[in-house]
PDB file of C-alpha atoms in Angstrom:
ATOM      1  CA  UNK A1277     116.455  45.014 131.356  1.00 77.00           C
ATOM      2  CA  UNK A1278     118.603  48.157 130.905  1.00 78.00           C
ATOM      3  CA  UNK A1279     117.798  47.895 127.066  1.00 80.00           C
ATOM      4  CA  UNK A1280     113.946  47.595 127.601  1.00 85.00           C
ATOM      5  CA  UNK A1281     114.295  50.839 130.033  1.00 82.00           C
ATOM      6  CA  UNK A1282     116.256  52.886 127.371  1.00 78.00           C
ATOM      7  CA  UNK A1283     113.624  51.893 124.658  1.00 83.00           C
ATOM      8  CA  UNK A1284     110.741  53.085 127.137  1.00 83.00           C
ATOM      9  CA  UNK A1285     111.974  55.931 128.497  1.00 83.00           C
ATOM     10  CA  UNK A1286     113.687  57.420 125.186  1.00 82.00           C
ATOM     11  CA  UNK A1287     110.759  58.332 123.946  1.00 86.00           C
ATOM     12  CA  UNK A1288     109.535  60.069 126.713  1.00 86.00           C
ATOM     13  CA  UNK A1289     112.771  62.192 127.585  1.00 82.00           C
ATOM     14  CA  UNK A1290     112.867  63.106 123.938  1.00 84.00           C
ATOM     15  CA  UNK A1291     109.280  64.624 123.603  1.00 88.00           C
ATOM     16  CA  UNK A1292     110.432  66.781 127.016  1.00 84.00           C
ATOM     17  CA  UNK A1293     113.936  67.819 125.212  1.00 83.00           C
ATOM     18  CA  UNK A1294     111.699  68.659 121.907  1.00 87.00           C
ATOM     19  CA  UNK A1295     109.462  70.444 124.275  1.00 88.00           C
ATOM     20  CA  UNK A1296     112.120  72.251 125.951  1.00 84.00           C
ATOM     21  CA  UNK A1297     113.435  73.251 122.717  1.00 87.00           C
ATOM     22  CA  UNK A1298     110.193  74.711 121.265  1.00 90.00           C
ATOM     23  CA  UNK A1299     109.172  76.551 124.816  1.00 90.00           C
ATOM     24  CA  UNK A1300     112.629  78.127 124.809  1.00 89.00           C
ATOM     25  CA  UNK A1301     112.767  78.913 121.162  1.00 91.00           C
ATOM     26  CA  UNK A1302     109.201  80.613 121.714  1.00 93.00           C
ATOM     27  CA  UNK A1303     110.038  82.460 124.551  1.00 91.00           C
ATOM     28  CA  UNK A1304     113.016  83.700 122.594  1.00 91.00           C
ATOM     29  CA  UNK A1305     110.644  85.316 119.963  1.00 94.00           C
ATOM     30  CA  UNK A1306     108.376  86.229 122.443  1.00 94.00           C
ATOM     31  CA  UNK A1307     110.958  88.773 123.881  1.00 92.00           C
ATOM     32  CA  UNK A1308     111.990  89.644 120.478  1.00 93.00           C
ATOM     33  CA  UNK A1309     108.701  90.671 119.393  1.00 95.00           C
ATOM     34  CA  UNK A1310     108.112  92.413 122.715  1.00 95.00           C
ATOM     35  CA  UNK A1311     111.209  94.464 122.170  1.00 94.00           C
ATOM     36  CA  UNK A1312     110.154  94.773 118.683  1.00 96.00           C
ATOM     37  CA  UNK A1313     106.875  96.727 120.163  1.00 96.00           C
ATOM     38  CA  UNK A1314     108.790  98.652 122.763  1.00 95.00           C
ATOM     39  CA  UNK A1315     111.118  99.970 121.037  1.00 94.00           C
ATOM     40  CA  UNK A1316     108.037 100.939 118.148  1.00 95.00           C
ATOM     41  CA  UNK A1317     106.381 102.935 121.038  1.00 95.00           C
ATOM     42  CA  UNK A1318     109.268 104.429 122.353  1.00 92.00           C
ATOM     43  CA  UNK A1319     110.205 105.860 118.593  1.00 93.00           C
ATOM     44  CA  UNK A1320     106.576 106.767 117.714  1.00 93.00           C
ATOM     45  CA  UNK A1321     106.447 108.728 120.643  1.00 91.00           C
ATOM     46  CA  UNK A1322     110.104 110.680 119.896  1.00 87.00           C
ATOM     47  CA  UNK A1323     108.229 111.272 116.220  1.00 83.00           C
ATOM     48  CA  UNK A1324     107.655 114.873 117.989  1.00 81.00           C
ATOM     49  CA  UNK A1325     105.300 117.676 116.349  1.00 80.00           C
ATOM     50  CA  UNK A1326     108.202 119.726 115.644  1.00 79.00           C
ATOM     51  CA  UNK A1327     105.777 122.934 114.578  1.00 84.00           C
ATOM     52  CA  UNK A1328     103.883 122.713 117.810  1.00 82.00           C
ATOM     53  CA  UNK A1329     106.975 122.418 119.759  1.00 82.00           C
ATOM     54  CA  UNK A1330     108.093 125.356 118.460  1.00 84.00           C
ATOM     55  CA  UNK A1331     104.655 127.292 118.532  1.00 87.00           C
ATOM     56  CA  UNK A1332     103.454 126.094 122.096  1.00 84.00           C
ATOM     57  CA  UNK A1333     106.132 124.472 124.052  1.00 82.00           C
ATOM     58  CA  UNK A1334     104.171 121.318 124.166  1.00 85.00           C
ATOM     59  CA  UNK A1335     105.214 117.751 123.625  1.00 86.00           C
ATOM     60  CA  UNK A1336     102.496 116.401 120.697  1.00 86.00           C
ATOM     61  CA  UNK A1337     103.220 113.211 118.850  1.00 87.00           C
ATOM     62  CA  UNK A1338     103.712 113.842 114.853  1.00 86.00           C
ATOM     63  CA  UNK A1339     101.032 113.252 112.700  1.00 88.00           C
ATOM     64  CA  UNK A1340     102.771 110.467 110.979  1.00 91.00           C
ATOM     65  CA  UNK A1341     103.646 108.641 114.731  1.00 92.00           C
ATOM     66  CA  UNK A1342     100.773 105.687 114.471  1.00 94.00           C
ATOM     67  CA  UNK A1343     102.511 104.981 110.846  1.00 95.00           C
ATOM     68  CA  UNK A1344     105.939 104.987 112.160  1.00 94.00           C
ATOM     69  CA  UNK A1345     105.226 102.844 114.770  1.00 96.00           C
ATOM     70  CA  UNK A1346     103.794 100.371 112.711  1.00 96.00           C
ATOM     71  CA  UNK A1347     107.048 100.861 110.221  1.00 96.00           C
ATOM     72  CA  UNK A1348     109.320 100.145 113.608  1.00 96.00           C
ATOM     73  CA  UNK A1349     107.397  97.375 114.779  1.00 97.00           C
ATOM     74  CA  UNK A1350     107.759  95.895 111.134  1.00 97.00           C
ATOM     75  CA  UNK A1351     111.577  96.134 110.820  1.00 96.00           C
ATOM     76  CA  UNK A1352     112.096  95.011 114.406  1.00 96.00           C
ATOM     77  CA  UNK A1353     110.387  91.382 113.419  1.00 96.00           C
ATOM     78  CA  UNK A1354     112.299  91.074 109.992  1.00 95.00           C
ATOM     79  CA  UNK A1355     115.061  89.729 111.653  1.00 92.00           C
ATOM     80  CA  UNK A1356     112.570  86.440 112.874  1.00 93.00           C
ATOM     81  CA  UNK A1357     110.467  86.904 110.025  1.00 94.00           C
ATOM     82  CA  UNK A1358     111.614  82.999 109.335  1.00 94.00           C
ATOM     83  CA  UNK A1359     110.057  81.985 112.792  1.00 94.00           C
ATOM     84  CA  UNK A1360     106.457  83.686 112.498  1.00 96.00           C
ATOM     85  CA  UNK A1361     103.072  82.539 110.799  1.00 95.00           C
ATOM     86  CA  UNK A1362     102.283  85.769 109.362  1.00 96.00           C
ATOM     87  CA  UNK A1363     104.405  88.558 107.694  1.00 97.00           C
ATOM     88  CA  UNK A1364     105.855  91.268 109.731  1.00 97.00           C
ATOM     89  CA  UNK A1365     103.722  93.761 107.215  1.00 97.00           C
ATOM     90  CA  UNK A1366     101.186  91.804 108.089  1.00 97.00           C
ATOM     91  CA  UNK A1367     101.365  91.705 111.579  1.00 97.00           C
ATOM     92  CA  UNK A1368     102.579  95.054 112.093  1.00 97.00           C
ATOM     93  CA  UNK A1369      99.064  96.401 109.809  1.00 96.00           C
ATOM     94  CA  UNK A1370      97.302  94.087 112.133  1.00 97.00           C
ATOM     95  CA  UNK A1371      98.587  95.877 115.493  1.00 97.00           C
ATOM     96  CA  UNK A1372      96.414  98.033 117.327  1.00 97.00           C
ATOM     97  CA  UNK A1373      98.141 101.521 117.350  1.00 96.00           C
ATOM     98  CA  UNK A1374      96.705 104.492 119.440  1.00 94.00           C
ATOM     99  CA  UNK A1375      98.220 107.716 119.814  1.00 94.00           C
ATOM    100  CA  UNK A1376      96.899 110.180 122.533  1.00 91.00           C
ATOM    101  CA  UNK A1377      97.530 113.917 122.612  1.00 87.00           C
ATOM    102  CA  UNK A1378      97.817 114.693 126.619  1.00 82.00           C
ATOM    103  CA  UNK A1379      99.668 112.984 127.941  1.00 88.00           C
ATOM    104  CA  UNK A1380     101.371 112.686 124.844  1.00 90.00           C
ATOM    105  CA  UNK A1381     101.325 108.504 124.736  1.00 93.00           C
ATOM    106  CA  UNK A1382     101.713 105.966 121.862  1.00 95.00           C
ATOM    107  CA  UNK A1383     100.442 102.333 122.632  1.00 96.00           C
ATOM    108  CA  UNK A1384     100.653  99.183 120.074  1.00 97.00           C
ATOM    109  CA  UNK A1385      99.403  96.061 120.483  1.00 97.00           C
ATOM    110  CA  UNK A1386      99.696  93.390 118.620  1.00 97.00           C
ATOM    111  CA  UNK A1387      99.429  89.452 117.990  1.00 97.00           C
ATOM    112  CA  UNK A1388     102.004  87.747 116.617  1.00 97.00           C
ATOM    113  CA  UNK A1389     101.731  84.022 115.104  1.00 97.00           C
ATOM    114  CA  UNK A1390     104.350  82.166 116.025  1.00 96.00           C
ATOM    115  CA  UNK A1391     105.594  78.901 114.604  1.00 95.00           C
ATOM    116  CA  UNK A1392     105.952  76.043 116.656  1.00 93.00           C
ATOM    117  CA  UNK A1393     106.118  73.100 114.483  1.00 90.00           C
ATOM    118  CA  UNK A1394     107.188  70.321 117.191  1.00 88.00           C
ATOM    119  CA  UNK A1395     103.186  71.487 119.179  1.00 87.00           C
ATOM    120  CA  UNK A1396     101.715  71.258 115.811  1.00 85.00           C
ATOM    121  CA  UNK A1397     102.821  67.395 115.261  1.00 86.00           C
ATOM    122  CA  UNK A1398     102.416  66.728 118.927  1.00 84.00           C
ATOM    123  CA  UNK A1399      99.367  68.885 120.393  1.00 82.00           C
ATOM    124  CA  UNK A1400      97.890  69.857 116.918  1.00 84.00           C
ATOM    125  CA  UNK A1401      98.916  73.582 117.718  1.00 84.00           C
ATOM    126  CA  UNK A1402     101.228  74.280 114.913  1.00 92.00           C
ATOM    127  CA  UNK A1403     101.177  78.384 115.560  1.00 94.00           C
ATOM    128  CA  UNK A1404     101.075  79.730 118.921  1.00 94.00           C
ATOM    129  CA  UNK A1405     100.077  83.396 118.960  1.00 96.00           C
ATOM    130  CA  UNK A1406     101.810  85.559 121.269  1.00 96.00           C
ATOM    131  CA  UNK A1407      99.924  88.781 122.422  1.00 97.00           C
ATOM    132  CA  UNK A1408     102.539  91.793 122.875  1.00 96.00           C
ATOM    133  CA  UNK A1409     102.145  94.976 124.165  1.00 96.00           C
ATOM    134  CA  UNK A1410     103.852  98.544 124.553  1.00 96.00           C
ATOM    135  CA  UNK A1411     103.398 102.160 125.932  1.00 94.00           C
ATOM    136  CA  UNK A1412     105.663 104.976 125.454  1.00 91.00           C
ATOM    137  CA  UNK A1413     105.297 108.201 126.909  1.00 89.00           C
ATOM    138  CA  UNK A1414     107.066 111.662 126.074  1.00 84.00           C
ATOM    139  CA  UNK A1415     108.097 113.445 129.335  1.00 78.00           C
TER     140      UNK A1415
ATOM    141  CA  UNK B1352     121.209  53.851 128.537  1.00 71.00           C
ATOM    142  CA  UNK B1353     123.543  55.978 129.788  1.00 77.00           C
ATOM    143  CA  UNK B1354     125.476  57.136 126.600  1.00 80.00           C
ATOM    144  CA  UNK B1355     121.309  58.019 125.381  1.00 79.00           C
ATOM    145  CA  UNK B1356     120.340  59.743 128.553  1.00 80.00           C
ATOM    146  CA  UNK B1357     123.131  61.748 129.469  1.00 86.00           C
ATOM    147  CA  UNK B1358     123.197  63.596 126.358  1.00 87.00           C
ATOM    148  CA  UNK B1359     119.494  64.374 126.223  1.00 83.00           C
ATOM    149  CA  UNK B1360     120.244  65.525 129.608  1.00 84.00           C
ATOM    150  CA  UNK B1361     123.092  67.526 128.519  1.00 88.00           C
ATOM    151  CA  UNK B1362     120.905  68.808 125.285  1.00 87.00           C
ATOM    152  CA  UNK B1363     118.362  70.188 127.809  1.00 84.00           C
ATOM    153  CA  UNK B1364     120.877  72.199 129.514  1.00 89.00           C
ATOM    154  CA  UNK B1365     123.084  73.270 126.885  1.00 90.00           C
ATOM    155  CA  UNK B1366     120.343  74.458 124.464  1.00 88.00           C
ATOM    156  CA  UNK B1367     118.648  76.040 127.806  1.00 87.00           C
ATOM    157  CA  UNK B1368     121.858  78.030 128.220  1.00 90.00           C
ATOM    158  CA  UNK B1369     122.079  79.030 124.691  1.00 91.00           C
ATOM    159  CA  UNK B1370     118.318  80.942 124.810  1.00 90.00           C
ATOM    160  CA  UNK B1371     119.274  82.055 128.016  1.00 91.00           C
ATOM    161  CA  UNK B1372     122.404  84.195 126.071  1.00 92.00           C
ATOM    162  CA  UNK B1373     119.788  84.892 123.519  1.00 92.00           C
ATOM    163  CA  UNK B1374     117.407  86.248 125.917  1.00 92.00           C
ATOM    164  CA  UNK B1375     120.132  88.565 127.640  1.00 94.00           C
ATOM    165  CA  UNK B1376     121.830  89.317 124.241  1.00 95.00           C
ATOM    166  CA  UNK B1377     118.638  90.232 122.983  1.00 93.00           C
ATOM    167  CA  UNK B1378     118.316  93.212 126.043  1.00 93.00           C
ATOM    168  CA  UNK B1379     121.904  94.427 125.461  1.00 95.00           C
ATOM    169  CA  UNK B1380     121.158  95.081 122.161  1.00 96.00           C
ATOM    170  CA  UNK B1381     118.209  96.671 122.433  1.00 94.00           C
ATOM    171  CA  UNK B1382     119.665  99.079 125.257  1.00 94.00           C
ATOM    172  CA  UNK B1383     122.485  99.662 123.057  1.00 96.00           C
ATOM    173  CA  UNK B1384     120.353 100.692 120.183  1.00 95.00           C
ATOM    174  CA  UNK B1385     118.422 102.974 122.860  1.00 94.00           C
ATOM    175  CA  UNK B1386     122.055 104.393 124.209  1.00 96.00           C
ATOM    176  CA  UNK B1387     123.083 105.080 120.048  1.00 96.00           C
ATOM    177  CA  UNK B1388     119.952 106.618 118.918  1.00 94.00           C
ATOM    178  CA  UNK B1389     120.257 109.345 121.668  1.00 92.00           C
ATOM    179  CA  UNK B1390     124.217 109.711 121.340  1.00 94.00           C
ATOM    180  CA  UNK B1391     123.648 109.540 117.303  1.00 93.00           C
ATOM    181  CA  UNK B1392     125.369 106.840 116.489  1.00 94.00           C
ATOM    182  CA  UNK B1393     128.448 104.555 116.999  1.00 95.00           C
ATOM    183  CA  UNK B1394     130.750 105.891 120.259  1.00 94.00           C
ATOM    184  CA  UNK B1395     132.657 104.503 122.603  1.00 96.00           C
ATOM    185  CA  UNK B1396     130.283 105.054 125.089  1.00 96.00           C
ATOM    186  CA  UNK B1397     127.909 102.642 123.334  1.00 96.00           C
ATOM    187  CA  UNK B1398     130.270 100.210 122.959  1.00 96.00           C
ATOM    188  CA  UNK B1399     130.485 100.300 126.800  1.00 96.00           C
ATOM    189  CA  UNK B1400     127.748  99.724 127.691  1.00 96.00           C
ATOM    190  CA  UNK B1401     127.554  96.504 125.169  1.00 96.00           C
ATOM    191  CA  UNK B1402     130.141  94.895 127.136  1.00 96.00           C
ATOM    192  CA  UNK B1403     129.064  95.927 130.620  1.00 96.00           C
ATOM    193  CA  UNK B1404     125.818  94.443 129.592  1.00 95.00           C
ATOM    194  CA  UNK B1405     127.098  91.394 128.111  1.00 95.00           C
ATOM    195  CA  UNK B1406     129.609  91.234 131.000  1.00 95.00           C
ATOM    196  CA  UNK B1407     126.167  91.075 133.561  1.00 94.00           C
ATOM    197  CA  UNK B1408     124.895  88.895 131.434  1.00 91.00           C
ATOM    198  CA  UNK B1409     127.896  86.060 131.575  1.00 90.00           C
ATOM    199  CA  UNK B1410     129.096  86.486 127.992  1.00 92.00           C
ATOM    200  CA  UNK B1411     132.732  87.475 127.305  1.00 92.00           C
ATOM    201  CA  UNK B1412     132.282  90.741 125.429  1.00 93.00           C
ATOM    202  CA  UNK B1413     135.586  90.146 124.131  1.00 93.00           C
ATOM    203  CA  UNK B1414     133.872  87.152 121.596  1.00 91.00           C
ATOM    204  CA  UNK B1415     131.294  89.982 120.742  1.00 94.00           C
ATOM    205  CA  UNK B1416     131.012  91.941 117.454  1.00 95.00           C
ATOM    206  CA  UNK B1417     128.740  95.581 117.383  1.00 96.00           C
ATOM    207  CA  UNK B1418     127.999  96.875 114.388  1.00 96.00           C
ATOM    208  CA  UNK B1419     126.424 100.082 114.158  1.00 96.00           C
ATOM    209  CA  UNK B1420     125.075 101.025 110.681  1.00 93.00           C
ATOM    210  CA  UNK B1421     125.347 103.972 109.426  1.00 94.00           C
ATOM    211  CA  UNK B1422     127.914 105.338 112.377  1.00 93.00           C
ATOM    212  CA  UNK B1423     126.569 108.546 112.573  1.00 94.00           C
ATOM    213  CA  UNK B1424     122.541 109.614 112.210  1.00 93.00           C
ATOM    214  CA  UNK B1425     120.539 112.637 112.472  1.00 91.00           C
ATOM    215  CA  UNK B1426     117.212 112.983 113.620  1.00 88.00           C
ATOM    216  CA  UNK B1427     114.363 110.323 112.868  1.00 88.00           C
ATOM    217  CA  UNK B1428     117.183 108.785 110.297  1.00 92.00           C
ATOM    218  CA  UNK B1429     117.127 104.753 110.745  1.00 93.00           C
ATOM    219  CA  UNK B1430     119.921 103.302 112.861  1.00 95.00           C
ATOM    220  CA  UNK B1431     120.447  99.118 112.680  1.00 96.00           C
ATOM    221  CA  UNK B1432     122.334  97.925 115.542  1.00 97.00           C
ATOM    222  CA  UNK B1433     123.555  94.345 115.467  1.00 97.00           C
ATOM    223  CA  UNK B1434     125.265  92.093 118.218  1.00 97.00           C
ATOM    224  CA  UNK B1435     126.832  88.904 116.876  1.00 96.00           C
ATOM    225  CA  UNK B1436     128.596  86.292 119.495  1.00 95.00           C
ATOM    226  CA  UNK B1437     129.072  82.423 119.595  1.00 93.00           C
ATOM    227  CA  UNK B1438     127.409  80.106 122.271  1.00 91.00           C
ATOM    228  CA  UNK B1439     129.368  77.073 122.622  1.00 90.00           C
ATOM    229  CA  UNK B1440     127.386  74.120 123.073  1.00 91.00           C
ATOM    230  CA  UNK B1441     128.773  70.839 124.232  1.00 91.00           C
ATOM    231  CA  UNK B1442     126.725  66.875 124.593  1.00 89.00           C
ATOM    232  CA  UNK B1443     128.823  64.369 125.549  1.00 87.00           C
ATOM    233  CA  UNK B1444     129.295  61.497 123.825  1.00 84.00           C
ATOM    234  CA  UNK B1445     127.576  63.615 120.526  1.00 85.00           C
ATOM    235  CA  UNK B1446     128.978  67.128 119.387  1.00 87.00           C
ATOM    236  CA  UNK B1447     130.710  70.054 120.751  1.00 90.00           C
ATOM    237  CA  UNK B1448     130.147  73.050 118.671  1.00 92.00           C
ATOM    238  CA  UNK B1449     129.790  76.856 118.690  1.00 93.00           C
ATOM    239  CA  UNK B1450     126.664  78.584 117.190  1.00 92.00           C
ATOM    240  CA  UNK B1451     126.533  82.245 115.936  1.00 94.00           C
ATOM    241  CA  UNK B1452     123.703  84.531 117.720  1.00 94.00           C
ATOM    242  CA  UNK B1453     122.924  87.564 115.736  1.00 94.00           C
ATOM    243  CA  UNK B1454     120.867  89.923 117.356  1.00 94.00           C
ATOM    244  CA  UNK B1455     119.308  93.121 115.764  1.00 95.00           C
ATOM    245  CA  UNK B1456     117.598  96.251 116.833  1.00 96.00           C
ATOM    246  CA  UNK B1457     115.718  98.955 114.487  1.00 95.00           C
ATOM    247  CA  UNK B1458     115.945 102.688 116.077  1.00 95.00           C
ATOM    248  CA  UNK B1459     116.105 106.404 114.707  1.00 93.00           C
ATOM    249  CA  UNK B1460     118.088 109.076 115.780  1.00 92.00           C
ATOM    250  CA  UNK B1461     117.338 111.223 119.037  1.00 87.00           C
ATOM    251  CA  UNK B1462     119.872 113.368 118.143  1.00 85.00           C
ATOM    252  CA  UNK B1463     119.580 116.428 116.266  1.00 80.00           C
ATOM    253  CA  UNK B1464     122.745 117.851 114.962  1.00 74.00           C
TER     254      UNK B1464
END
């Protein structure tokens, strides 16, 4: 009886440990890549207009600050490049990137294909996308 | 049945505790990379607040490495902090054994010198 029990309910308390597994490796690149954006935002927005600075006083994002959060968000997802869909260029040139003047703000938002191979064999949902997003004001 | 389910069991927990440390490994090292872009690089004031923040977190700073590359930037220069430790993970009746978590943050320097 015990034997029958083991061979009916290993299956099931395997699928929930696989399960487990994925949801907590997912939510562990979920929190990377949403690091990955703040700490984009937060940089962008440092990228300070040095020549207005000087000329005005007033706190203007560079030029360049939409690129270089883009090139932050892209470095910050190298490290789980492995566990994504898409490229980190590729998902970094996807991200929405707007930089305002006043208040001087930087926003990115972004999508990021994750892969969750265990979903894909069990739910057909081999990717999961995972939307991230990030302000960052200068002050 | 129980030498089956009691490690499954065990492998939920375990593996739950390990992204757990990732999680709050993951925070401290993205502080830390906040704390060394402003202070310009590697001090012992960053190192500080690694282990206070691993310390919160339950991990032994102690069993931590920090590496700080290059230790000393300027303004907008690129600053690569990385956290390394080793979450132990034990099943009875299968394995005990540690694995390495390497963490990484991407900043530039705050500071201009």
């Amino acid at each position: 009886m015990s034997a029958i029990t083991t061979i009916a309910v290993l299956p099931v308390v395997t699928v929930v440990l696989m399960t487990t597994l994925e949801l907590g490796s997912l939510r562990v690149v979920a929190g990377r890549a949403g690091s990955a954006a703040d700490l984009a935002a937060l940089v962008a927005v440092n990228d300070q207009d040095d020549a207005e600075l000087a000329r005005s006083g007033r706190l203007v994002p560079a030029p360049d600050a939409a690129d270089v959060a883009r090139a932050v968000f892209k470095q910050n997802l190298d490290p789980i490049a492995g566990l994504l869909a898409a490229s980190p260029d590729a998902i970094a040139a996807a991200a929405r990137v707007s930089v305002d003047i006043a208040p001087p703000t930087v926003r990115i938002s972004a999508t990021v294909p994750v892969r969750t191979s265990f979903f894909g064999a069990l739910f057909f949902h081999p990717i999961t996308d995972v939307a991230v997003a990030a302000n960052g004001g200068a002050r | 049945m129980i030498t089956i389910l009691v490690p499954l069991l065990f492998a939920v927990i375990e593996f739950g505790d390990v992204f757990q440390r990732w999680v709050a490994q993951e925070s401290a090292t993205v502080q830390v990379a906040r704390y060394a872009a402003e202070l310009g690089g590697d001090a012992p004031e960053v190192r500080a607040l690694l282990d206070d923040s691993l310390r919160l977190s339950g991990i032994d700073p102690a069993r931590s490495s920090l590496d700080v590359s290059p230790a000393r930037v300027g303004w907008r220069q690129p600053l690569t902090v990385t956290v390394r430790t080793d979450a132990t993970v034990a099943i009875p009746f299968l394995f005990a054994t540690t694995i390495p978590l390497r963490t990484t943050a991407i900043v530039r320097g705050e500071l201009n010198r």
